[in-house]
Amino acid sequence: MTKIWVALLAVLCAASLALSLFWMVRPGRTPPQETSSAAPYLLKDHGGRLAVFAPGADEPLQVYDIYTHLLPEQDVAALQKGIPVESEERLDRLLEDFGA
């Protein structure tokens, strides 16, 4: 009786694996799109302070009294490159994380 349950479990696992692989490579599946080019905001360092830019803009939309040199090194490096932000909710969360 135990051999039957083991065989049934093996068949179930194989079917689950086959279904998962089919689901991953199914025809018509579109790869995820890059959202950074469509992001309406960009968080960057501007004169040593945290600022929000519109993509491609030279002047910030808003500059905050958060001095970037006081932030962790990883955050400073990301801000120097620019952090794309997809929504106002995400922007609010990031600003809150940075202390704005």
PDB file of C-alpha atoms in Angstrom:
ATOM      1  CA  MET A   1       0.000   0.000   0.000  1.00  0.00           C
ATOM      2  CA  THR A   2       2.873   2.382   0.812  1.00  0.00           C
ATOM      3  CA  LYS A   3       4.398   1.837  -2.635  1.00  0.00           C
ATOM      4  CA  ILE A   4       1.153   3.004  -4.254  1.00  0.00           C
ATOM      5  CA  TRP A   5       1.166   6.253  -2.239  1.00  0.00           C
ATOM      6  CA  VAL A   6       4.812   6.913  -3.076  1.00  0.00           C
ATOM      7  CA  ALA A   7       4.155   6.280  -6.774  1.00  0.00           C
ATOM      8  CA  LEU A   8       1.086   8.547  -6.664  1.00  0.00           C
ATOM      9  CA  LEU A   9       3.086  11.300  -4.968  1.00  0.00           C
ATOM     10  CA  ALA A  10       5.864  10.977  -7.586  1.00  0.00           C
ATOM     11  CA  VAL A  11       3.336  11.279 -10.429  1.00  0.00           C
ATOM     12  CA  LEU A  12       1.742  14.289  -8.764  1.00  0.00           C
ATOM     13  CA  CYS A  13       5.150  15.976  -8.359  1.00  0.00           C
ATOM     14  CA  ALA A  14       6.083  15.283 -11.979  1.00  0.00           C
ATOM     15  CA  ALA A  15       2.763  16.684 -13.218  1.00  0.00           C
ATOM     16  CA  SER A  16       3.180  19.778 -11.061  1.00  0.00           C
ATOM     17  CA  LEU A  17       6.700  20.358 -12.381  1.00  0.00           C
ATOM     18  CA  ALA A  18       5.571  19.900 -15.999  1.00  0.00           C
ATOM     19  CA  LEU A  19       2.684  22.335 -15.507  1.00  0.00           C
ATOM     20  CA  SER A  20       4.997  24.896 -13.894  1.00  0.00           C
ATOM     21  CA  LEU A  21       7.495  24.682 -16.739  1.00  0.00           C
ATOM     22  CA  PHE A  22       4.742  24.978 -19.334  1.00  0.00           C
ATOM     23  CA  TRP A  23       3.336  28.024 -17.532  1.00  0.00           C
ATOM     24  CA  MET A  24       6.752  29.726 -17.585  1.00  0.00           C
ATOM     25  CA  VAL A  25       7.401  29.178 -21.310  1.00  0.00           C
ATOM     26  CA  ARG A  26       3.847  29.291 -22.613  1.00  0.00           C
ATOM     27  CA  PRO A  27       3.358  30.961 -25.995  1.00  0.00           C
ATOM     28  CA  GLY A  28       2.233  34.567 -25.959  1.00  0.00           C
ATOM     29  CA  ARG A  29       3.931  35.337 -22.675  1.00  0.00           C
ATOM     30  CA  THR A  30       5.347  38.846 -22.736  1.00  0.00           C
ATOM     31  CA  PRO A  31       8.428  39.655 -20.702  1.00  0.00           C
ATOM     32  CA  PRO A  32       8.104  42.225 -17.914  1.00  0.00           C
ATOM     33  CA  GLN A  33       8.500  45.791 -19.118  1.00  0.00           C
ATOM     34  CA  GLU A  34      11.099  48.184 -17.797  1.00  0.00           C
ATOM     35  CA  THR A  35       9.299  50.708 -15.631  1.00  0.00           C
ATOM     36  CA  SER A  36      12.211  53.062 -15.083  1.00  0.00           C
ATOM     37  CA  SER A  37      11.719  54.785 -18.452  1.00  0.00           C
ATOM     38  CA  ALA A  38       8.021  55.340 -17.686  1.00  0.00           C
ATOM     39  CA  ALA A  39       8.578  56.529 -14.111  1.00  0.00           C
ATOM     40  CA  PRO A  40       7.045  59.971 -13.569  1.00  0.00           C
ATOM     41  CA  TYR A  41       9.564  60.927 -10.853  1.00  0.00           C
ATOM     42  CA  LEU A  42      13.277  60.632 -10.256  1.00  0.00           C
ATOM     43  CA  LEU A  43      14.869  61.019  -6.818  1.00  0.00           C
ATOM     44  CA  LYS A  44      18.365  62.478  -7.093  1.00  0.00           C
ATOM     45  CA  ASP A  45      21.033  64.410  -5.273  1.00  0.00           C
ATOM     46  CA  HIS A  46      20.851  68.131  -6.093  1.00  0.00           C
ATOM     47  CA  GLY A  47      23.540  70.315  -4.542  1.00  0.00           C
ATOM     48  CA  GLY A  48      23.998  67.885  -1.678  1.00  0.00           C
ATOM     49  CA  ARG A  49      20.285  67.682  -0.890  1.00  0.00           C
ATOM     50  CA  LEU A  50      17.520  65.246  -1.784  1.00  0.00           C
ATOM     51  CA  ALA A  51      15.417  66.389  -4.753  1.00  0.00           C
ATOM     52  CA  VAL A  52      12.572  65.129  -6.935  1.00  0.00           C
ATOM     53  CA  PHE A  53      12.953  65.558 -10.689  1.00  0.00           C
ATOM     54  CA  ALA A  54      10.752  64.900 -13.673  1.00  0.00           C
ATOM     55  CA  PRO A  55      12.607  62.488 -16.008  1.00  0.00           C
ATOM     56  CA  GLY A  56      14.887  64.418 -18.340  1.00  0.00           C
ATOM     57  CA  ALA A  57      14.452  67.706 -16.441  1.00  0.00           C
ATOM     58  CA  ASP A  58      17.452  69.778 -15.402  1.00  0.00           C
ATOM     59  CA  GLU A  59      15.676  71.600 -12.590  1.00  0.00           C
ATOM     60  CA  PRO A  60      14.056  69.755  -9.658  1.00  0.00           C
ATOM     61  CA  LEU A  61      10.348  69.811  -8.954  1.00  0.00           C
ATOM     62  CA  GLN A  62      11.047  69.892  -5.204  1.00  0.00           C
ATOM     63  CA  VAL A  63      14.191  70.101  -3.048  1.00  0.00           C
ATOM     64  CA  TYR A  64      14.114  68.772   0.526  1.00  0.00           C
ATOM     65  CA  ASP A  65      16.204  69.715   3.559  1.00  0.00           C
ATOM     66  CA  ILE A  66      17.750  66.262   3.660  1.00  0.00           C
ATOM     67  CA  TYR A  67      21.499  66.365   3.211  1.00  0.00           C
ATOM     68  CA  THR A  68      22.593  63.378   1.189  1.00  0.00           C
ATOM     69  CA  HIS A  69      26.077  63.197   2.727  1.00  0.00           C
ATOM     70  CA  LEU A  70      24.396  62.160   5.999  1.00  0.00           C
ATOM     71  CA  LEU A  71      22.709  59.141   4.358  1.00  0.00           C
ATOM     72  CA  PRO A  72      24.222  55.631   4.105  1.00  0.00           C
ATOM     73  CA  GLU A  73      26.749  55.136   1.282  1.00  0.00           C
ATOM     74  CA  GLN A  74      24.430  52.841  -0.697  1.00  0.00           C
ATOM     75  CA  ASP A  75      21.675  55.456  -0.663  1.00  0.00           C
ATOM     76  CA  VAL A  76      24.089  58.189  -1.729  1.00  0.00           C
ATOM     77  CA  ALA A  77      25.325  56.077  -4.653  1.00  0.00           C
ATOM     78  CA  ALA A  78      21.739  55.319  -5.735  1.00  0.00           C
ATOM     79  CA  LEU A  79      20.762  59.001  -5.489  1.00  0.00           C
ATOM     80  CA  GLN A  80      23.743  60.052  -7.581  1.00  0.00           C
ATOM     81  CA  LYS A  81      22.534  57.725 -10.347  1.00  0.00           C
ATOM     82  CA  GLY A  82      18.887  58.634  -9.774  1.00  0.00           C
ATOM     83  CA  ILE A  83      16.144  56.463  -8.321  1.00  0.00           C
ATOM     84  CA  PRO A  84      13.137  56.059 -10.673  1.00  0.00           C
ATOM     85  CA  VAL A  85       9.819  56.273  -8.808  1.00  0.00           C
ATOM     86  CA  GLU A  86       6.675  54.827 -10.427  1.00  0.00           C
ATOM     87  CA  SER A  87       3.939  56.489  -8.362  1.00  0.00           C
ATOM     88  CA  GLU A  88       3.193  59.215  -5.848  1.00  0.00           C
ATOM     89  CA  GLU A  89       2.573  56.588  -3.163  1.00  0.00           C
ATOM     90  CA  ARG A  90       6.035  55.103  -3.725  1.00  0.00           C
ATOM     91  CA  LEU A  91       7.518  58.612  -3.762  1.00  0.00           C
ATOM     92  CA  ASP A  92       5.878  59.381  -0.420  1.00  0.00           C
ATOM     93  CA  ARG A  93       7.216  56.129   1.083  1.00  0.00           C
ATOM     94  CA  LEU A  94      10.758  56.803  -0.153  1.00  0.00           C
ATOM     95  CA  LEU A  95      10.700  60.385   1.101  1.00  0.00           C
ATOM     96  CA  GLU A  96       9.493  59.153   4.463  1.00  0.00           C
ATOM     97  CA  ASP A  97      12.304  56.565   4.531  1.00  0.00           C
ATOM     98  CA  PHE A  98      14.844  59.304   3.824  1.00  0.00           C
ATOM     99  CA  GLY A  99      13.348  61.455   6.581  1.00  0.00           C
ATOM    100  CA  ALA A 100      11.411  64.071   4.628  1.00  0.00           C
TER     101      ALA A 100
END
